[in-house]
């Protein structure tokens, strides 16, 4: 059983910053990939950024230059630092993790989501 605990969402003014955290736990071999997706009202869920255990990062163009993703492998936690936030960043942000179990099978898990609202 894998658990993902997200935190850090909220209401922020345009130009402000927020930091999201997602802590993963469970009896697994490894958390191969960790990252964030988001879903705005009426839109499909989209990639924000992901990071592998070896620190390879995949970015969405909309997040490059404003957001930073990092992970603490010792704590199995991924962070998303969001700066210069815009109203169009308003969405539910979901943590995503690729888990490798003890049989070396890979499964994807989603967090419950945390709301980020950028508004004056």
mmCIF file of N, CA and C in Angstrom:
data_model
loop_
_atom_site.group_PDB
_atom_site.id
_atom_site.type_symbol
_atom_site.label_atom_id
_atom_site.label_comp_id
_atom_site.label_asym_id
_atom_site.label_seq_id
_atom_site.Cartn_x
_atom_site.Cartn_y
_atom_site.Cartn_z
ATOM 1 N N UNK A 1 0.839 -1.179 0.000
ATOM 2 C CA UNK A 1 0.000 0.000 0.000
ATOM 3 C C UNK A 1 0.888 1.248 0.000
ATOM 4 N N UNK A 2 0.614 2.147 -0.923
ATOM 5 C CA UNK A 2 1.366 3.392 -1.038
ATOM 6 C C UNK A 2 0.482 4.544 -0.607
ATOM 7 N N UNK A 3 1.049 5.429 0.186
ATOM 8 C CA UNK A 3 0.330 6.621 0.604
ATOM 9 C C UNK A 3 1.080 7.860 0.144
ATOM 10 N N UNK A 4 0.338 8.837 -0.350
ATOM 11 C CA UNK A 4 0.888 10.121 -0.763
ATOM 12 C C UNK A 4 0.198 11.207 0.044
ATOM 13 N N UNK A 5 0.980 12.017 0.734
ATOM 14 C CA UNK A 5 0.430 13.094 1.544
ATOM 15 C C UNK A 5 0.913 14.417 0.951
ATOM 16 N N UNK A 6 -0.035 15.175 0.424
ATOM 17 C CA UNK A 6 0.266 16.448 -0.222
ATOM 18 C C UNK A 6 -0.009 17.597 0.741
ATOM 19 N N UNK A 7 0.736 18.670 0.584
ATOM 20 C CA UNK A 7 0.493 19.862 1.381
ATOM 21 C C UNK A 7 1.025 21.078 0.641
ATOM 22 N N UNK A 8 0.563 22.256 1.056
ATOM 23 C CA UNK A 8 1.139 23.502 0.568
ATOM 24 C C UNK A 8 0.271 24.313 -0.374
ATOM 25 N N UNK A 9 -0.892 23.825 -0.748
ATOM 26 C CA UNK A 9 -1.748 24.610 -1.623
ATOM 27 C C UNK A 9 -2.375 25.769 -0.879
ATOM 28 N N UNK A 10 -3.107 26.615 -1.631
ATOM 29 C CA UNK A 10 -3.783 27.726 -0.998
ATOM 30 C C UNK A 10 -4.079 28.843 -1.975
ATOM 31 N N UNK A 11 -4.424 29.989 -1.404
ATOM 32 C CA UNK A 11 -4.751 31.183 -2.176
ATOM 33 C C UNK A 11 -3.559 32.136 -2.139
ATOM 34 N N UNK A 12 -3.179 32.634 -3.305
ATOM 35 C CA UNK A 12 -2.048 33.546 -3.383
ATOM 36 C C UNK A 12 -2.350 34.604 -4.434
ATOM 37 N N UNK A 13 -1.804 35.774 -4.260
ATOM 38 C CA UNK A 13 -1.994 36.846 -5.234
ATOM 39 C C UNK A 13 -1.090 36.642 -6.451
ATOM 40 N N UNK A 14 -1.466 37.192 -7.587
ATOM 41 C CA UNK A 14 -0.586 37.104 -8.765
ATOM 42 C C UNK A 14 0.804 37.647 -8.442
ATOM 43 N N UNK A 15 1.814 36.931 -8.917
ATOM 44 C CA UNK A 15 3.188 37.291 -8.625
ATOM 45 C C UNK A 15 3.731 36.650 -7.366
ATOM 46 N N UNK A 16 2.861 36.009 -6.598
ATOM 47 C CA UNK A 16 3.278 35.389 -5.356
ATOM 48 C C UNK A 16 3.877 34.008 -5.550
ATOM 49 N N UNK A 17 4.179 33.365 -4.423
ATOM 50 C CA UNK A 17 4.840 32.063 -4.442
ATOM 51 C C UNK A 17 4.123 31.083 -3.521
ATOM 52 N N UNK A 18 4.238 29.825 -3.872
ATOM 53 C CA UNK A 18 3.772 28.725 -3.034
ATOM 54 C C UNK A 18 4.740 27.565 -3.194
ATOM 55 N N UNK A 19 4.796 26.732 -2.161
ATOM 56 C CA UNK A 19 5.616 25.533 -2.218
ATOM 57 C C UNK A 19 4.750 24.339 -1.894
ATOM 58 N N UNK A 20 4.663 23.411 -2.814
ATOM 59 C CA UNK A 20 3.923 22.172 -2.608
ATOM 60 C C UNK A 20 4.879 21.062 -2.191
ATOM 61 N N UNK A 21 4.384 20.183 -1.334
ATOM 62 C CA UNK A 21 5.150 19.016 -0.908
ATOM 63 C C UNK A 21 4.296 17.768 -1.061
ATOM 64 N N UNK A 22 4.950 16.671 -1.372
ATOM 65 C CA UNK A 22 4.264 15.377 -1.448
ATOM 66 C C UNK A 22 5.195 14.323 -0.853
ATOM 67 N N UNK A 23 4.762 13.747 0.259
ATOM 68 C CA UNK A 23 5.540 12.714 0.932
ATOM 69 C C UNK A 23 4.950 11.349 0.614
ATOM 70 N N UNK A 24 5.783 10.464 0.121
ATOM 71 C CA UNK A 24 5.340 9.120 -0.241
ATOM 72 C C UNK A 24 5.835 8.111 0.786
ATOM 73 N N UNK A 25 4.997 7.122 1.049
ATOM 74 C CA UNK A 25 5.394 6.064 1.964
ATOM 75 C C UNK A 25 4.773 4.757 1.502
ATOM 76 N N UNK A 26 5.378 3.647 1.960
ATOM 77 C CA UNK A 26 4.860 2.340 1.610
ATOM 78 C C UNK A 26 5.966 1.325 1.505
ATOM 79 N N UNK A 27 5.578 0.065 1.495
ATOM 80 C CA UNK A 27 6.545 -1.021 1.402
ATOM 81 C C UNK A 27 6.839 -1.294 -0.071
ATOM 82 N N UNK A 28 7.821 -0.580 -0.590
ATOM 83 C CA UNK A 28 8.131 -0.670 -2.014
ATOM 84 C C UNK A 28 9.624 -0.827 -2.202
ATOM 85 N N UNK A 29 10.023 -1.137 -3.443
ATOM 86 C CA UNK A 29 11.447 -1.200 -3.749
ATOM 87 C C UNK A 29 11.997 0.206 -3.946
ATOM 88 N N UNK A 30 11.279 1.038 -4.704
ATOM 89 C CA UNK A 30 11.735 2.416 -4.922
ATOM 90 C C UNK A 30 10.598 3.266 -5.461
ATOM 91 N N UNK A 31 10.760 4.556 -5.272
ATOM 92 C CA UNK A 31 9.884 5.540 -5.907
ATOM 93 C C UNK A 31 10.668 6.076 -7.089
ATOM 94 N N UNK A 32 10.441 5.477 -8.254
ATOM 95 C CA UNK A 32 11.299 5.745 -9.399
ATOM 96 C C UNK A 32 11.127 7.160 -9.924
ATOM 97 N N UNK A 33 9.901 7.616 -9.993
ATOM 98 C CA UNK A 33 9.586 8.920 -10.561
ATOM 99 C C UNK A 33 8.590 9.605 -9.645
ATOM 100 N N UNK A 34 8.799 10.888 -9.387
ATOM 101 C CA UNK A 34 7.866 11.656 -8.585
ATOM 102 C C UNK A 34 7.622 12.986 -9.299
ATOM 103 N N UNK A 35 6.424 13.505 -9.140
ATOM 104 C CA UNK A 35 6.190 14.774 -9.805
ATOM 105 C C UNK A 35 4.801 15.321 -9.590
ATOM 106 N N UNK A 36 4.478 16.288 -10.418
ATOM 107 C CA UNK A 36 3.237 17.039 -10.263
ATOM 108 C C UNK A 36 2.536 17.203 -11.611
ATOM 109 N N UNK A 37 1.229 17.051 -11.555
ATOM 110 C CA UNK A 37 0.331 17.376 -12.654
ATOM 111 C C UNK A 37 -0.695 18.362 -12.106
ATOM 112 N N UNK A 38 -1.410 19.000 -12.999
ATOM 113 C CA UNK A 38 -2.470 19.906 -12.548
ATOM 114 C C UNK A 38 -3.666 19.819 -13.488
ATOM 115 N N UNK A 39 -4.819 20.170 -12.919
ATOM 116 C CA UNK A 39 -6.055 20.163 -13.693
ATOM 117 C C UNK A 39 -6.862 21.397 -13.352
ATOM 118 N N UNK A 40 -7.038 22.251 -14.337
ATOM 119 C CA UNK A 40 -7.855 23.446 -14.179
ATOM 120 C C UNK A 40 -9.302 23.106 -14.513
ATOM 121 N N UNK A 41 -10.245 23.892 -14.031
ATOM 122 C CA UNK A 41 -11.656 23.614 -14.312
ATOM 123 C C UNK A 41 -11.924 23.548 -15.813
ATOM 124 N N UNK A 42 -12.581 22.485 -16.242
ATOM 125 C CA UNK A 42 -12.940 22.332 -17.637
ATOM 126 C C UNK A 42 -11.806 21.901 -18.552
ATOM 127 N N UNK A 43 -10.653 21.596 -17.972
ATOM 128 C CA UNK A 43 -9.500 21.211 -18.782
ATOM 129 C C UNK A 43 -8.996 19.834 -18.375
ATOM 130 N N UNK A 44 -8.178 19.259 -19.258
ATOM 131 C CA UNK A 44 -7.594 17.958 -18.952
ATOM 132 C C UNK A 44 -6.426 18.121 -17.992
ATOM 133 N N UNK A 45 -6.136 17.050 -17.287
ATOM 134 C CA UNK A 45 -4.974 17.045 -16.408
ATOM 135 C C UNK A 45 -3.717 17.124 -17.275
ATOM 136 N N UNK A 46 -2.769 17.953 -16.834
ATOM 137 C CA UNK A 46 -1.567 18.156 -17.617
ATOM 138 C C UNK A 46 -0.326 18.088 -16.748
ATOM 139 N N UNK A 47 0.774 17.756 -17.376
ATOM 140 C CA UNK A 47 2.056 17.688 -16.690
ATOM 141 C C UNK A 47 2.502 19.072 -16.240
ATOM 142 N N UNK A 48 3.055 19.128 -15.024
ATOM 143 C CA UNK A 48 3.794 20.311 -14.591
ATOM 144 C C UNK A 48 5.288 19.993 -14.648
ATOM 145 N N UNK A 49 5.689 18.995 -13.878
ATOM 146 C CA UNK A 49 7.084 18.562 -13.889
ATOM 147 C C UNK A 49 7.215 17.243 -13.166
ATOM 148 N N UNK A 50 8.189 16.440 -13.599
ATOM 149 C CA UNK A 50 8.518 15.207 -12.892
ATOM 150 C C UNK A 50 10.027 15.134 -12.714
ATOM 151 N N UNK A 51 10.444 14.340 -11.723
ATOM 152 C CA UNK A 51 11.859 14.174 -11.438
ATOM 153 C C UNK A 51 12.109 12.725 -11.060
ATOM 154 N N UNK A 52 13.152 12.146 -11.640
ATOM 155 C CA UNK A 52 13.477 10.764 -11.329
ATOM 156 C C UNK A 52 14.352 10.692 -10.077
ATOM 157 N N UNK A 53 14.584 9.482 -9.619
ATOM 158 C CA UNK A 53 15.461 9.292 -8.459
ATOM 159 C C UNK A 53 16.890 9.725 -8.779
ATOM 160 N N UNK A 54 17.227 9.770 -10.060
ATOM 161 C CA UNK A 54 18.535 10.243 -10.484
ATOM 162 C C UNK A 54 18.556 11.707 -10.838
ATOM 163 N N UNK A 55 17.458 12.413 -10.518
ATOM 164 C CA UNK A 55 17.332 13.873 -10.695
ATOM 165 C C UNK A 55 17.165 14.322 -12.134
ATOM 166 N N UNK A 56 16.733 13.449 -13.018
ATOM 167 C CA UNK A 56 16.374 13.882 -14.374
ATOM 168 C C UNK A 56 14.989 14.504 -14.326
ATOM 169 N N UNK A 57 14.859 15.692 -14.870
ATOM 170 C CA UNK A 57 13.623 16.462 -14.779
ATOM 171 C C UNK A 57 12.970 16.600 -16.147
ATOM 172 N N UNK A 58 11.663 16.471 -16.140
ATOM 173 C CA UNK A 58 10.852 16.715 -17.331
ATOM 174 C C UNK A 58 9.900 17.864 -17.015
ATOM 175 N N UNK A 59 9.914 18.913 -17.828
ATOM 176 C CA UNK A 59 9.145 20.118 -17.563
ATOM 177 C C UNK A 59 8.047 20.333 -18.593
ATOM 178 N N UNK A 60 6.965 20.928 -18.142
ATOM 179 C CA UNK A 60 6.020 21.525 -19.066
ATOM 180 C C UNK A 60 6.522 22.919 -19.406
ATOM 181 N N UNK A 61 6.320 23.352 -20.637
ATOM 182 C CA UNK A 61 6.798 24.670 -21.049
ATOM 183 C C UNK A 61 6.225 25.785 -20.173
ATOM 184 N N UNK A 62 4.992 25.603 -19.709
ATOM 185 C CA UNK A 62 4.331 26.642 -18.919
ATOM 186 C C UNK A 62 4.995 26.854 -17.563
ATOM 187 N N UNK A 63 5.756 25.862 -17.109
ATOM 188 C CA UNK A 63 6.357 25.939 -15.779
ATOM 189 C C UNK A 63 7.838 26.326 -15.815
ATOM 190 N N UNK A 64 8.470 26.174 -16.958
ATOM 191 C CA UNK A 64 9.898 26.465 -17.052
ATOM 192 C C UNK A 64 10.201 27.903 -16.676
ATOM 193 N N UNK A 65 11.238 28.066 -15.854
ATOM 194 C CA UNK A 65 11.680 29.402 -15.495
ATOM 195 C C UNK A 65 10.975 29.993 -14.293
ATOM 196 N N UNK A 66 9.797 29.480 -13.941
ATOM 197 C CA UNK A 66 9.065 30.011 -12.796
ATOM 198 C C UNK A 66 8.977 28.999 -11.652
ATOM 199 N N UNK A 67 8.949 27.737 -11.995
ATOM 200 C CA UNK A 67 8.801 26.679 -10.998
ATOM 201 C C UNK A 67 10.111 25.906 -10.856
ATOM 202 N N UNK A 68 10.299 25.346 -9.672
ATOM 203 C CA UNK A 68 11.447 24.475 -9.421
ATOM 204 C C UNK A 68 10.946 23.195 -8.781
ATOM 205 N N UNK A 69 11.400 22.062 -9.303
ATOM 206 C CA UNK A 69 11.046 20.788 -8.703
ATOM 207 C C UNK A 69 12.294 20.177 -8.088
ATOM 208 N N UNK A 70 12.112 19.553 -6.929
ATOM 209 C CA UNK A 70 13.227 18.880 -6.272
ATOM 210 C C UNK A 70 12.676 17.713 -5.476
ATOM 211 N N UNK A 71 13.559 16.825 -5.063
ATOM 212 C CA UNK A 71 13.128 15.710 -4.236
ATOM 213 C C UNK A 71 14.201 15.362 -3.220
ATOM 214 N N UNK A 72 13.723 14.858 -2.102
ATOM 215 C CA UNK A 72 14.589 14.364 -1.037
ATOM 216 C C UNK A 72 14.403 12.858 -1.027
ATOM 217 N N UNK A 73 15.364 12.138 -1.584
ATOM 218 C CA UNK A 73 15.220 10.679 -1.680
ATOM 219 C C UNK A 73 15.190 10.008 -0.316
ATOM 220 N N UNK A 74 15.855 10.590 0.651
ATOM 221 C CA UNK A 74 15.853 10.014 1.991
ATOM 222 C C UNK A 74 14.484 10.102 2.650
ATOM 223 N N UNK A 75 13.723 11.129 2.296
ATOM 224 C CA UNK A 75 12.385 11.319 2.864
ATOM 225 C C UNK A 75 11.288 10.925 1.882
ATOM 226 N N UNK A 76 11.675 10.480 0.677
ATOM 227 C CA UNK A 76 10.691 10.130 -0.363
ATOM 228 C C UNK A 76 9.686 11.258 -0.557
ATOM 229 N N UNK A 77 10.197 12.453 -0.635
ATOM 230 C CA UNK A 77 9.355 13.645 -0.743
ATOM 231 C C UNK A 77 9.764 14.452 -1.964
ATOM 232 N N UNK A 78 8.753 14.934 -2.683
ATOM 233 C CA UNK A 78 8.988 15.795 -3.838
ATOM 234 C C UNK A 78 8.388 17.162 -3.541
ATOM 235 N N UNK A 79 9.087 18.195 -3.982
ATOM 236 C CA UNK A 79 8.676 19.563 -3.743
ATOM 237 C C UNK A 79 8.482 20.286 -5.075
ATOM 238 N N UNK A 80 7.536 21.219 -5.067
ATOM 239 C CA UNK A 80 7.358 22.085 -6.218
ATOM 240 C C UNK A 80 7.313 23.522 -5.711
ATOM 241 N N UNK A 81 8.362 24.264 -5.978
ATOM 242 C CA UNK A 81 8.413 25.681 -5.627
ATOM 243 C C UNK A 81 7.883 26.469 -6.810
ATOM 244 N N UNK A 82 6.818 27.200 -6.580
ATOM 245 C CA UNK A 82 6.167 27.952 -7.652
ATOM 246 C C UNK A 82 6.307 29.443 -7.375
ATOM 247 N N UNK A 83 6.970 30.131 -8.267
ATOM 248 C CA UNK A 83 7.179 31.573 -8.153
ATOM 249 C C UNK A 83 6.492 32.299 -9.309
ATOM 250 N N UNK A 84 6.321 33.597 -9.130
ATOM 251 C CA UNK A 84 5.699 34.428 -10.182
ATOM 252 C C UNK A 84 4.393 33.812 -10.664
ATOM 253 N N UNK A 85 3.572 33.426 -9.714
ATOM 254 C CA UNK A 85 2.326 32.740 -10.067
ATOM 255 C C UNK A 85 1.373 33.649 -10.823
ATOM 256 N N UNK A 86 0.648 33.035 -11.744
ATOM 257 C CA UNK A 86 -0.303 33.744 -12.596
ATOM 258 C C UNK A 86 -1.699 33.169 -12.376
ATOM 259 N N UNK A 87 -2.727 33.932 -12.677
ATOM 260 C CA UNK A 87 -4.085 33.386 -12.531
ATOM 261 C C UNK A 87 -4.284 32.092 -13.317
ATOM 262 N N UNK A 88 -3.617 31.952 -14.435
ATOM 263 C CA UNK A 88 -3.771 30.724 -15.234
ATOM 264 C C UNK A 88 -3.088 29.516 -14.595
ATOM 265 N N UNK A 89 -2.362 29.726 -13.509
ATOM 266 C CA UNK A 89 -1.813 28.591 -12.755
ATOM 267 C C UNK A 89 -2.836 28.002 -11.800
ATOM 268 N N UNK A 90 -3.981 28.649 -11.678
ATOM 269 C CA UNK A 90 -5.032 28.149 -10.801
ATOM 270 C C UNK A 90 -5.491 26.774 -11.262
ATOM 271 N N UNK A 91 -5.435 25.811 -10.346
ATOM 272 C CA UNK A 91 -5.780 24.430 -10.682
ATOM 273 C C UNK A 91 -5.684 23.584 -9.420
ATOM 274 N N UNK A 92 -6.161 22.367 -9.541
ATOM 275 C CA UNK A 92 -5.861 21.356 -8.524
ATOM 276 C C UNK A 92 -4.556 20.687 -8.947
ATOM 277 N N UNK A 93 -3.602 20.672 -8.046
ATOM 278 C CA UNK A 93 -2.294 20.088 -8.320
ATOM 279 C C UNK A 93 -2.238 18.696 -7.692
ATOM 280 N N UNK A 94 -1.877 17.728 -8.527
ATOM 281 C CA UNK A 94 -1.841 16.336 -8.105
ATOM 282 C C UNK A 94 -0.400 15.829 -8.071
ATOM 283 N N UNK A 95 -0.065 15.193 -6.982
ATOM 284 C CA UNK A 95 1.206 14.485 -6.900
ATOM 285 C C UNK A 95 1.076 13.159 -7.642
ATOM 286 N N UNK A 96 2.133 12.799 -8.368
ATOM 287 C CA UNK A 96 2.157 11.521 -9.073
ATOM 288 C C UNK A 96 3.471 10.809 -8.752
ATOM 289 N N UNK A 97 3.382 9.503 -8.555
ATOM 290 C CA UNK A 97 4.576 8.714 -8.231
ATOM 291 C C UNK A 97 4.566 7.412 -9.028
ATOM 292 N N UNK A 98 5.688 7.084 -9.620
ATOM 293 C CA UNK A 98 5.910 5.759 -10.217
ATOM 294 C C UNK A 98 6.598 4.904 -9.172
ATOM 295 N N UNK A 99 5.923 3.847 -8.754
ATOM 296 C CA UNK A 99 6.443 2.979 -7.699
ATOM 297 C C UNK A 99 6.952 1.679 -8.314
ATOM 298 N N UNK A 100 8.132 1.260 -7.904
ATOM 299 C CA UNK A 100 8.644 -0.054 -8.270
ATOM 300 C C UNK A 100 8.484 -0.946 -7.043
ATOM 301 N N UNK A 101 7.673 -2.015 -7.189
ATOM 302 C CA UNK A 101 7.450 -2.860 -6.003
ATOM 303 C C UNK A 101 8.562 -3.908 -5.896
ATOM 304 N N UNK A 102 8.425 -4.761 -4.901
ATOM 305 C CA UNK A 102 9.503 -5.707 -4.614
ATOM 306 C C UNK A 102 9.636 -6.771 -5.689
ATOM 307 N N UNK A 103 8.639 -6.888 -6.558
ATOM 308 C CA UNK A 103 8.732 -7.795 -7.710
ATOM 309 C C UNK A 103 9.229 -7.058 -8.945
ATOM 310 N N UNK A 104 9.612 -5.793 -8.780
ATOM 311 C CA UNK A 104 10.151 -4.921 -9.834
ATOM 312 C C UNK A 104 9.089 -4.578 -10.860
ATOM 313 N N UNK A 105 7.825 -4.613 -10.446
ATOM 314 C CA UNK A 105 6.721 -4.156 -11.280
ATOM 315 C C UNK A 105 6.477 -2.682 -10.984
ATOM 316 N N UNK A 106 6.162 -1.915 -12.021
ATOM 317 C CA UNK A 106 5.970 -0.478 -11.853
ATOM 318 C C UNK A 106 4.474 -0.145 -11.840
ATOM 319 N N UNK A 107 4.078 0.638 -10.853
ATOM 320 C CA UNK A 107 2.705 1.116 -10.742
ATOM 321 C C UNK A 107 2.712 2.624 -10.583
ATOM 322 N N UNK A 108 1.672 3.268 -11.097
ATOM 323 C CA UNK A 108 1.520 4.702 -10.920
ATOM 324 C C UNK A 108 0.488 4.999 -9.847
ATOM 325 N N UNK A 109 0.765 5.989 -9.013
ATOM 326 C CA UNK A 109 -0.158 6.388 -7.953
ATOM 327 C C UNK A 109 -0.372 7.900 -8.013
ATOM 328 N N UNK A 110 -1.606 8.291 -7.714
ATOM 329 C CA UNK A 110 -1.964 9.706 -7.671
ATOM 330 C C UNK A 110 -2.304 10.120 -6.249
ATOM 331 N N UNK A 111 -1.928 11.350 -5.910
ATOM 332 C CA UNK A 111 -2.380 11.920 -4.662
ATOM 333 C C UNK A 111 -3.803 12.434 -4.798
ATOM 334 N N UNK A 112 -4.336 12.935 -3.683
ATOM 335 C CA UNK A 112 -5.718 13.416 -3.656
ATOM 336 C C UNK A 112 -5.874 14.780 -4.327
ATOM 337 N N UNK A 113 -4.792 15.506 -4.440
ATOM 338 C CA UNK A 113 -4.850 16.822 -5.053
ATOM 339 C C UNK A 113 -4.901 17.931 -4.016
ATOM 340 N N UNK A 114 -4.277 19.049 -4.352
ATOM 341 C CA UNK A 114 -4.311 20.226 -3.486
ATOM 342 C C UNK A 114 -4.628 21.444 -4.355
ATOM 343 N N UNK A 115 -5.537 22.270 -3.881
ATOM 344 C CA UNK A 115 -6.011 23.409 -4.674
ATOM 345 C C UNK A 115 -5.022 24.559 -4.582
ATOM 346 N N UNK A 116 -4.689 25.107 -5.734
ATOM 347 C CA UNK A 116 -3.896 26.330 -5.831
ATOM 348 C C UNK A 116 -4.745 27.363 -6.563
ATOM 349 N N UNK A 117 -4.985 28.482 -5.903
ATOM 350 C CA UNK A 117 -5.774 29.559 -6.496
ATOM 351 C C UNK A 117 -4.943 30.822 -6.526
ATOM 352 N N UNK A 118 -4.797 31.388 -7.716
ATOM 353 C CA UNK A 118 -4.032 32.626 -7.887
ATOM 354 C C UNK A 118 -5.024 33.720 -8.273
ATOM 355 N N UNK A 119 -5.244 34.622 -7.344
ATOM 356 C CA UNK A 119 -6.254 35.654 -7.558
ATOM 357 C C UNK A 119 -5.974 36.852 -6.675
ATOM 358 N N UNK A 120 -6.330 38.019 -7.174
ATOM 359 C CA UNK A 120 -6.201 39.236 -6.359
ATOM 360 C C UNK A 120 -7.516 39.525 -5.641
#
